[in-house]
Coordinates of C-alpha atoms and ligand atoms in Angstrom, one line a residue:
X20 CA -9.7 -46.8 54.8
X21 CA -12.9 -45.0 55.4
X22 CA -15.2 -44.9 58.6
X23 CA -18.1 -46.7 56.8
X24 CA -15.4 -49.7 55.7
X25 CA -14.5 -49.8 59.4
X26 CA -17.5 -50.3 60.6
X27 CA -18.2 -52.9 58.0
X28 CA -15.1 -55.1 58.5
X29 CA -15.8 -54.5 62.7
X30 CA -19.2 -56.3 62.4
X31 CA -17.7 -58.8 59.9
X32 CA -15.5 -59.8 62.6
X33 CA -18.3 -59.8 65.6
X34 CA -20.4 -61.7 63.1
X35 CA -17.5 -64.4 62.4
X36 CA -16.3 -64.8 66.5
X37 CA -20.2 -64.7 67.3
X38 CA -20.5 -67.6 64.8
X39 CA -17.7 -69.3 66.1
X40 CA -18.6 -69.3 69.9
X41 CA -22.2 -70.7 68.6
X42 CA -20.6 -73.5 66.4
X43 CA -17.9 -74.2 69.5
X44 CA -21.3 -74.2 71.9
X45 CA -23.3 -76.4 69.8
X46 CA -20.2 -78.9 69.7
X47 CA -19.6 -78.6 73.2
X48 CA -16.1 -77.9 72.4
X49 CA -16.0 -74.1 72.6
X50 CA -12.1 -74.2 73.6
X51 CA -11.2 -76.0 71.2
X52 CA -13.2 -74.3 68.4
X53 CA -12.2 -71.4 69.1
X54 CA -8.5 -72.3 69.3
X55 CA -8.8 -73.6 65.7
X56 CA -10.9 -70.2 64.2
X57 CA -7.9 -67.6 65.8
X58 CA -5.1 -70.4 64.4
X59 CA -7.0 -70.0 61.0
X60 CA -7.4 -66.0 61.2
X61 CA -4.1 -65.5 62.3
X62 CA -2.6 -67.8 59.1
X63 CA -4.9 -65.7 56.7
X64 CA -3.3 -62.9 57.9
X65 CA 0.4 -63.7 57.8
X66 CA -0.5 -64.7 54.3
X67 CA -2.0 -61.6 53.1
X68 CA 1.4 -59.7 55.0
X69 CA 3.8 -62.3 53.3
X70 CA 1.6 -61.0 50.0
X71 CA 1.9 -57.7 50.9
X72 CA 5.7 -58.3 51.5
X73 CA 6.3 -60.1 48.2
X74 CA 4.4 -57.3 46.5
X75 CA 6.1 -54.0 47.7
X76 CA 9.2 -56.0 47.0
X77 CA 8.8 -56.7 43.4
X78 CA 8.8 -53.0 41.5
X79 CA 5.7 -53.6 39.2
X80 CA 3.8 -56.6 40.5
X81 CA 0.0 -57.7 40.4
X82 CA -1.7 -56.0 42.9
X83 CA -2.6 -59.2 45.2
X84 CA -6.4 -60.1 45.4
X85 CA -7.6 -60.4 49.1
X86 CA -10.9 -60.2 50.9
X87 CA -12.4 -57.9 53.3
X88 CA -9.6 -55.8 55.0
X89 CA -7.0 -56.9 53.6
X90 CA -7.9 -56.1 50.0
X91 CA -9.2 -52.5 51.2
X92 CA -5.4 -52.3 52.3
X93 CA -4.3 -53.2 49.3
X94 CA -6.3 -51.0 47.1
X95 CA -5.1 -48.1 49.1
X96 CA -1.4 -48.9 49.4
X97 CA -1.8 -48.8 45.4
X98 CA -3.8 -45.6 45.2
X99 CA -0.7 -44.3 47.1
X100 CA 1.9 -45.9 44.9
X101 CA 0.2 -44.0 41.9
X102 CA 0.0 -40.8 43.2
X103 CA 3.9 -41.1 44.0
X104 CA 4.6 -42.2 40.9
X105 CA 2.6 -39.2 39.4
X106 CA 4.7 -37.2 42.0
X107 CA 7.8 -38.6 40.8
X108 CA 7.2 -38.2 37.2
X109 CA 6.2 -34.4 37.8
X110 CA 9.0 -33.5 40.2
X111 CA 11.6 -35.5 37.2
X112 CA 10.5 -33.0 34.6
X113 CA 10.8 -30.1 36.7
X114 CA 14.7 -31.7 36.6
X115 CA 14.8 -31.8 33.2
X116 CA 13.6 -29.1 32.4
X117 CA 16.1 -27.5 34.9
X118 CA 19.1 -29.1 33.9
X119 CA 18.3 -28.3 29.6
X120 CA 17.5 -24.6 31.0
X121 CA 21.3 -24.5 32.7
X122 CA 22.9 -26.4 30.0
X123 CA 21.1 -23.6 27.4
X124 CA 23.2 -21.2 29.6
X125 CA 26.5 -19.5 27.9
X126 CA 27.9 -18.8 31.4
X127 CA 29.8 -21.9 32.8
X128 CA 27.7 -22.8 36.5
X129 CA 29.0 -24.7 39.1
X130 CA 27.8 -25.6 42.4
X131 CA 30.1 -25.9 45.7
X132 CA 29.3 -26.9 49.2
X133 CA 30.6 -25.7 52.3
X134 CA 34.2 -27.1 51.7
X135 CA 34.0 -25.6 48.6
X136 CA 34.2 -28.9 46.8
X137 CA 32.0 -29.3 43.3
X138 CA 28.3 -31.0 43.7
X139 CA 27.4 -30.2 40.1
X140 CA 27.7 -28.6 36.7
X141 CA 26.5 -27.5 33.6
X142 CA 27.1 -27.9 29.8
X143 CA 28.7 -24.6 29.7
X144 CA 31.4 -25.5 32.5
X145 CA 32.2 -28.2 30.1
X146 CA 33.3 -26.4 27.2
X147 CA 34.7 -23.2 29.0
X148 CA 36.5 -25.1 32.0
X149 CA 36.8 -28.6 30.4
X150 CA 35.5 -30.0 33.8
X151 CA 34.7 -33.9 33.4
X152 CA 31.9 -35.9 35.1
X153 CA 32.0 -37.7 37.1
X154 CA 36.1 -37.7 37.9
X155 CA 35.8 -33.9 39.2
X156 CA 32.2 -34.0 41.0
X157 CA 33.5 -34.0 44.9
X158 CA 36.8 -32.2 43.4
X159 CA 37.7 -28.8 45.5
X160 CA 36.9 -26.1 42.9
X161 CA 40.7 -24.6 44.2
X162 CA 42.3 -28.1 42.6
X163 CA 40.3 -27.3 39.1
X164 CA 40.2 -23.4 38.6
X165 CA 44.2 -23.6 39.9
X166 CA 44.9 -19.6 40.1
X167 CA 46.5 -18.5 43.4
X168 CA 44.6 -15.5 43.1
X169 CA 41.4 -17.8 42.7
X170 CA 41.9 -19.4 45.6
X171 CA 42.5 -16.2 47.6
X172 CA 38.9 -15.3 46.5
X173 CA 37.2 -17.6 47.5
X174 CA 39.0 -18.3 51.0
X175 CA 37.1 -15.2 51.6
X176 CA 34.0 -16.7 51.5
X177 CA 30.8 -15.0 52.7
X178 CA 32.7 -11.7 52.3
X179 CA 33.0 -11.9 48.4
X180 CA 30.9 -9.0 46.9
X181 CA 33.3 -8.3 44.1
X182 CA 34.1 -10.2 40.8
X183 CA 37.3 -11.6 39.8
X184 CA 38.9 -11.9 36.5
X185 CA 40.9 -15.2 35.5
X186 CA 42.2 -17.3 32.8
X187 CA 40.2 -20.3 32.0
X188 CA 42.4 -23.4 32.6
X189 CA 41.2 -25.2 29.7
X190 CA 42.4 -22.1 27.0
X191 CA 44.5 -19.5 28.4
X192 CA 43.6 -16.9 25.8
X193 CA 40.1 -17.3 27.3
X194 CA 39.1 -14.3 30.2
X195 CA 36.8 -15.1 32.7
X196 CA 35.0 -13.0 35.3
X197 CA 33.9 -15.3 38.4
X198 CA 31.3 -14.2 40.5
X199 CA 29.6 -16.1 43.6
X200 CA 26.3 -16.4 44.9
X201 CA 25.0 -17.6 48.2
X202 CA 21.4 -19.2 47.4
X203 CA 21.1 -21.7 50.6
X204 CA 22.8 -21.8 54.0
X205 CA 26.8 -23.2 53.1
X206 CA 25.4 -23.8 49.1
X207 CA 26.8 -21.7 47.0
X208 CA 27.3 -21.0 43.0
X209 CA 30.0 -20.0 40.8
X210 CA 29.0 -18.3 37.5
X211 CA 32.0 -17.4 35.1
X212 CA 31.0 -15.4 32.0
X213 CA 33.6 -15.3 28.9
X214 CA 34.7 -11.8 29.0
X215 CA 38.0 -12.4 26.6
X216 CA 35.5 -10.8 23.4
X217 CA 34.4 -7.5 25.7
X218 CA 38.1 -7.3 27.3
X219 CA 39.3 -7.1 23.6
X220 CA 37.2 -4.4 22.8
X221 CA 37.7 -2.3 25.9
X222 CA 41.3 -2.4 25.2
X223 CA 40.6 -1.3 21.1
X224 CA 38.6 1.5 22.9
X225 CA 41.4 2.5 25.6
X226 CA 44.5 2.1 22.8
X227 CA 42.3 4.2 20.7
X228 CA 41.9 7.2 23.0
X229 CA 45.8 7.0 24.5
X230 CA 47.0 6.8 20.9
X231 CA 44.9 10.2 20.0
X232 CA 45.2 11.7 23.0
X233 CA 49.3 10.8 22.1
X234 CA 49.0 12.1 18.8
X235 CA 47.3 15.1 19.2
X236 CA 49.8 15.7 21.8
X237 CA 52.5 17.0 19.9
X238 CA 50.9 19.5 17.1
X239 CA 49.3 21.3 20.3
X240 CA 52.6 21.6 21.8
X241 CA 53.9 23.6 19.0
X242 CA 50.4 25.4 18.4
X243 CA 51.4 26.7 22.6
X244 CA 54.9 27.6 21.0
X245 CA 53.7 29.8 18.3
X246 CA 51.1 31.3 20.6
X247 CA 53.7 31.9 23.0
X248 CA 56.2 33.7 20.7
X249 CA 53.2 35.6 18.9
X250 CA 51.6 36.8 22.2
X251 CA 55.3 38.8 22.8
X252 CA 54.8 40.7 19.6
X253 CA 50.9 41.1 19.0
X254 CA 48.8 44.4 18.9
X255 CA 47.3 45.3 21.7
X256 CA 43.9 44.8 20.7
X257 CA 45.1 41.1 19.5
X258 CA 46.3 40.1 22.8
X259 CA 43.0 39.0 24.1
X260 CA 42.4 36.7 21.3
X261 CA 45.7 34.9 22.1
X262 CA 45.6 34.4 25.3
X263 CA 41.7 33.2 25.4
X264 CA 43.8 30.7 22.6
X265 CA 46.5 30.1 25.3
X266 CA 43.9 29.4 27.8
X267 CA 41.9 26.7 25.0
X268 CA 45.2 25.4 24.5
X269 CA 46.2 24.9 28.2
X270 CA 42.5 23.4 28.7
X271 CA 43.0 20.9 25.7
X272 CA 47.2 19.8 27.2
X273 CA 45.4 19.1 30.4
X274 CA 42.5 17.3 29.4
X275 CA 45.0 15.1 26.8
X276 CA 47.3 14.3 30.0
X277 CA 44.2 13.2 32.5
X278 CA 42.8 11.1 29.6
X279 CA 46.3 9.5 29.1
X280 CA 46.6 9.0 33.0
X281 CA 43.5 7.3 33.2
X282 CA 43.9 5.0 29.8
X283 CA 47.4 4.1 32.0
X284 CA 45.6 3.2 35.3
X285 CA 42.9 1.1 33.4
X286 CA 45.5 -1.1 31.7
X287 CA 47.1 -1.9 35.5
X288 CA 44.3 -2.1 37.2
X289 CA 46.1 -3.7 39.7
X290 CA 48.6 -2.2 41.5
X291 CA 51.3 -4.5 40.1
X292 CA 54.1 -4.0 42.9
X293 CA 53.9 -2.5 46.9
X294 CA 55.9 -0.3 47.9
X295 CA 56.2 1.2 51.1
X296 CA 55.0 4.7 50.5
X297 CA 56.2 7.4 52.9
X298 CA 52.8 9.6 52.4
X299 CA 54.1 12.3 55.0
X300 CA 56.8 13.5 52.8
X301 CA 54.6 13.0 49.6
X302 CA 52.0 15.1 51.2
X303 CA 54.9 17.7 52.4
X304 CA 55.3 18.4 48.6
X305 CA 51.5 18.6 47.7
X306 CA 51.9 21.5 50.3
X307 CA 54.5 23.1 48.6
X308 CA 52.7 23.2 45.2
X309 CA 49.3 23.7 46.6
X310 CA 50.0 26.9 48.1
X311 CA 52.0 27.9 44.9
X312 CA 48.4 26.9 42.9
X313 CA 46.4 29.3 45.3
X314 CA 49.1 31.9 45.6
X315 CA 47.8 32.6 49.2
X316 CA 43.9 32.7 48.1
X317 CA 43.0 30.0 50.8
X318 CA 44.5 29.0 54.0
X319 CA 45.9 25.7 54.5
X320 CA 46.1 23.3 57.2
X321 CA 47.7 20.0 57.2
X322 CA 47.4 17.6 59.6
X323 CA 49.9 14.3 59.1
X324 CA 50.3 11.9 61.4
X325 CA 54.5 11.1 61.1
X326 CA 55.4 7.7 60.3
X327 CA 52.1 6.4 58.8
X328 CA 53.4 4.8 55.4
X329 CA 51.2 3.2 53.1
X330 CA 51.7 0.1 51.0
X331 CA 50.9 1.0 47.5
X332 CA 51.9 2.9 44.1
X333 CA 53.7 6.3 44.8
X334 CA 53.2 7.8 41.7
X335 CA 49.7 6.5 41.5
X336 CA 48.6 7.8 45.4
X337 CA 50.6 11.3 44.6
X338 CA 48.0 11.5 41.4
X339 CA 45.0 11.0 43.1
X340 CA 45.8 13.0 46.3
X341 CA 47.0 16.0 44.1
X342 CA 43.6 16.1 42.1
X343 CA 41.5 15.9 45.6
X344 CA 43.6 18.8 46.5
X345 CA 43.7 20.7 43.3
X346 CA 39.8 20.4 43.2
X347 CA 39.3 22.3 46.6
X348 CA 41.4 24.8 45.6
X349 CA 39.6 25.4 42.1
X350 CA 35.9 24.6 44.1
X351 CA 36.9 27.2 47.1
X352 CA 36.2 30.9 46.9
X353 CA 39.1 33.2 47.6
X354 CA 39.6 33.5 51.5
X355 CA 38.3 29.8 51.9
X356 CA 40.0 27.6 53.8
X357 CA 41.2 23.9 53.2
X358 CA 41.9 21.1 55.2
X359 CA 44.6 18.4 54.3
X360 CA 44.3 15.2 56.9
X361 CA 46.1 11.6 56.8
X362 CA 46.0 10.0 60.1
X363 CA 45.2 5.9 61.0
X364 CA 41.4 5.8 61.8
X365 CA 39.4 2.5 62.9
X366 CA 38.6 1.6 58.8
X367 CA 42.3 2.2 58.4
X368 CA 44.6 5.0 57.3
X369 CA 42.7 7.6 55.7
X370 CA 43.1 10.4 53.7
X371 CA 40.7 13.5 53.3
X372 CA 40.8 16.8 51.9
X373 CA 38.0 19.3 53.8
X374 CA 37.2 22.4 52.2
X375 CA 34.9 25.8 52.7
X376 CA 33.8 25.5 48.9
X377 CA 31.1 25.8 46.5
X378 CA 30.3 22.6 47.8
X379 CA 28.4 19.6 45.0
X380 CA 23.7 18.8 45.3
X381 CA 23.0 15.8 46.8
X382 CA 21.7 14.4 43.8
X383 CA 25.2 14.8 42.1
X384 CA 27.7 13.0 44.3
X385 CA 27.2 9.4 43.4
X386 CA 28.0 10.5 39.0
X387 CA 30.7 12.6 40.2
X388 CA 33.3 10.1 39.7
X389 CA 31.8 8.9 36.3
X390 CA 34.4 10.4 33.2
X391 CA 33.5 14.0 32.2
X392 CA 30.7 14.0 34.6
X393 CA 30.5 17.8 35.6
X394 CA 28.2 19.1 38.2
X395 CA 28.1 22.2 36.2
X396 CA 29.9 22.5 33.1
X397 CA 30.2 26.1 33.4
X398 CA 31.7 25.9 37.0
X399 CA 34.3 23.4 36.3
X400 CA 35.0 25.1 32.7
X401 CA 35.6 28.0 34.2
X402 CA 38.2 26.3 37.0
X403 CA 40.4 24.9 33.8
X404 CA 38.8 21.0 35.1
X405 CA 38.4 18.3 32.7
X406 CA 35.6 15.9 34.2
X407 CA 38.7 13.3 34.7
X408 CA 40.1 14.2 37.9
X409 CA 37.6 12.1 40.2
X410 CA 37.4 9.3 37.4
X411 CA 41.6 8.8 38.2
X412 CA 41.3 9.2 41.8
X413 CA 38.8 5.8 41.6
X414 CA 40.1 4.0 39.5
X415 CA 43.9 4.5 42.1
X416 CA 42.2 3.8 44.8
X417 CA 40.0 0.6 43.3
X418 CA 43.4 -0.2 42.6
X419 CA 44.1 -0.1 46.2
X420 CA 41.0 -1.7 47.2
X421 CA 40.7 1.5 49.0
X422 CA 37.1 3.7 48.9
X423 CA 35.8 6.7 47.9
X424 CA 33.1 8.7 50.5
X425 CA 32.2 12.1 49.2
X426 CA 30.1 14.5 52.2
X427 CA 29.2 17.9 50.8
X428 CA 26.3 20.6 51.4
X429 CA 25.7 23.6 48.6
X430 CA 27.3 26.5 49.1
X431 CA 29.3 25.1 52.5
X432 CA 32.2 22.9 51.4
X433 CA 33.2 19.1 50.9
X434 CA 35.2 16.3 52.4
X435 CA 36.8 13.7 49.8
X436 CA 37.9 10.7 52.4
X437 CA 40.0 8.2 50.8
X438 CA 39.9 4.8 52.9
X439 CA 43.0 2.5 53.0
X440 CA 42.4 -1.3 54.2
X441 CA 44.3 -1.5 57.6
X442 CA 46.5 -4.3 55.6
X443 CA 48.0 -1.6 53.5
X444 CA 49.7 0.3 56.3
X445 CA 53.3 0.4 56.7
X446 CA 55.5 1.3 59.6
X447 CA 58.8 2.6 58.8
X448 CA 61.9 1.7 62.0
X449 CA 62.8 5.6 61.9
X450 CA 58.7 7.2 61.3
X451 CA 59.4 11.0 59.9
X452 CA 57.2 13.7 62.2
X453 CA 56.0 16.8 60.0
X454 CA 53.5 18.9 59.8
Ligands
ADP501 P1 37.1 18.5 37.0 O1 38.4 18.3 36.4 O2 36.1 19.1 36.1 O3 37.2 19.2 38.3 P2 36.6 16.1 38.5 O4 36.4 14.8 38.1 O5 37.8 16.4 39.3 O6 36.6 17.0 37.2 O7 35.4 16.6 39.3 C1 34.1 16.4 38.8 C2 33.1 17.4 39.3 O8 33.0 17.4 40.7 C3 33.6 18.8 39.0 O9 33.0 19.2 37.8 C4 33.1 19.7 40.2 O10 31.8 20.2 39.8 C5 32.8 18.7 41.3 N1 33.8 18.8 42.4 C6 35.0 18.1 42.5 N2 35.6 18.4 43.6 C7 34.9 19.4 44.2 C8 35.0 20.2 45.4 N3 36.1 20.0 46.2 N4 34.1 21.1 45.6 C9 33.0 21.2 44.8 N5 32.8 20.5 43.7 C10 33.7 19.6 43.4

């Protein structure tokens, strides 16, 4: 109600008492006038508020006629219920529009509160997870995605920056890669994309490449056999033609047996069984064979701290500890020196290999790890490398939800620090002390 309609309706009302004091003067019954004017005011207005009452109660009634006040009040309270209606129809396409715009998506969505029970849905989420409405709205997501692994994931909570890869529990054969996202305090969403299609064809690409690596295997091995056996007879002047072919040949068995490693770590991605894994004594042997590859070039120093065991794949860990090794020793100059530590830190046990090498740019250490990714190709040519090493040393220790730091400077050296989850280490009764 405006200021001027105040004003209006105030003087209507010192008009009408005025009036009545004159009438209740002139009849010489002012008391009793006036008792009967404020009786008949006072039923006008709980008439007009039973209107009123009747009015808002009934969804899309009349608006009630009134005078004065009352029907200013009335015109008002309807201005207001049709800018709320105009309201509501606005904010109910913005819905609908929404909820087409998540049902048009191919990725099943899901929304989970903070007792990670299910608050809504799409179309998607229908078809992939065959989730129901309204029987599994309130459900815990762990009672309807019913994977062990699943459940794991998510206990996690805030913490989960990784994806995870299940079957769908509608169709088996179906792959799906969960992933969460926090969007308000304790509100979370699950997307899960069909992967099966893309898993299929990584696999067709991996088979591929282990099955030529496998084939060509075999033909090179006798091509080293006739090299061999030639290279005892040859001319002189032949002999460097056969061993720069012995050399080729060596490159091409070694670069055949990384690619064959790493095709056989990508198809277990997970490490499939612990074992306790006495790294002292593993390390003890990457000794021996270290100083037998640098036939007393560089000096060694090992540092092992006895009786720290790790839980994990041996053959695996041996792998990727051998290549950190083997690439200081072809990276390091003659004279260099290398350092070989495994010792429990705060992050967990940790291994590192420090070395006085050629050392890797800046710009290169977050590729280095990428397959065939060479810093130079001539430097790592030259060293008999393949561009694998690193790529199997990640994908061992992604295996062992372990990580990868890489510190280097040009022409100084490197340290490759491999960091093992505290959960993985393993304490043998009788702990082995070498060094
Ligand atoms: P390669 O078999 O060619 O050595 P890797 O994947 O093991 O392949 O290493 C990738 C690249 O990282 C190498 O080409 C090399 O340039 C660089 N590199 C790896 N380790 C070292 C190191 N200790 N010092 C200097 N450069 C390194």
């Amino acid at each position: 109600m405006t200021a001027r309609n105040w004003r209006r309706h105030a003087s209507h009302l010192v008009i009408g008492l005025t009036s009545v004091l004159l009438a209740g003067w002139l009849s010489g019954e002012p008391v009793l006038v006036l008792a009967v004017a404020s009786f008949c005011y006072l039923a006008w207005t709980v008439a007009n508020v039973f209107r009123l009452y009747q009015w808002l109660r009934s969804e899309e009634g009349k608006i009630p006629e009134s005078l004065g006040m009352w029907a200013d009040i009335f015109d008002r309270i309807h201005e207001l219920q049709k800018s709320n209606r105009l309201q509501q129809e606005k904010h109910q396409s913005v819905i609908q529009e929404f909820l087409s715009m998540t049902d048009a998506f191919p990725d099943a969505t899901l929304v989970i509160d903070q007792n990670d029970c299910l608050t809504w849905f799409n179309d998607a989420a229908h078809n992939l997870l065959g989730l129901q409405i309204p029987e599994d709205l309130g459900q815990p997501v762990t009672n309807l995605l019913r994977d062990p692994d699943f459940a794991d994931w998510i206990a996690v909570g805030e913490q989960v920056q990784t994806s995870f890869e299940m079957a769908s529990p509608a169709d088996g054969t179906i792959r799906l890669d969960v992933s969460i996202i926090t969007y308000r305090e304790k509100q979370r969403l699950l997307v899960l994309r069909d992967v099966t299609e893309i898993n299929n064809l990584e696999k067709i690409r991996r088979d591929f490449v282990a099955n030529v690596s496998h084939e060509l295997r075999t033909p090179l091995t006798v091509l080293l056999g006739y090299l061999e056996s030639i290279s005892d007879q040859c001319p002189d002047d032949v002999t460097p033609v056969i061993s720069k072919m012995q050399d080729q040949a060596h490159q091409m068995q070694g670069l055949l047996s990384d690619l064959l490693e790493l095709s056989r770590l990508q198809s277990a991605e997970q490490v499939s069984e612990d074992q306790s894994i006495d790294v002292p004594a593993t390390l003890m042997q990457l000794k021996e064979q270290s100083e037998e590859l640098s036939q007393d070039r560089h000096s060694f120093k090992f540092s092992i701290e006895p009786g720290l065991f790790l839980l994990g794949n041996a053959v695996d860990l041996e792998s990727a500890f051998r290549n950190l090794i083997h690439n200081a020793i072809k990276y390091t100059a003659d004279g260099g020196e290398i350092a070989v530590r495994w010792e429990s830190t705060e992050e967990g046990p940790t291994f590192s290999v420090q070395d006085t090498g050629i050392g890797i740019p800046t710009r290169d250490i977050p590729r280095l790890t990428e397959r065939f990714y060479r810093v130079g190709s001539d430097r790592s040519r030259d060293s008999g490398g393949t561009g694998l090493g690193l790529s199997i040393v990640k994908h061992v220790l992604n295996a062992h939800e372990a990580s990868l730091n890489i510190d280097s400077e040009l022409g100084l050296g490197s340290t490759f620090s491999c960091v093992f989850p505290v959960e993985r280490t393993s304490r043998p009764k009788n702990a082995r002390s070498e060094g």
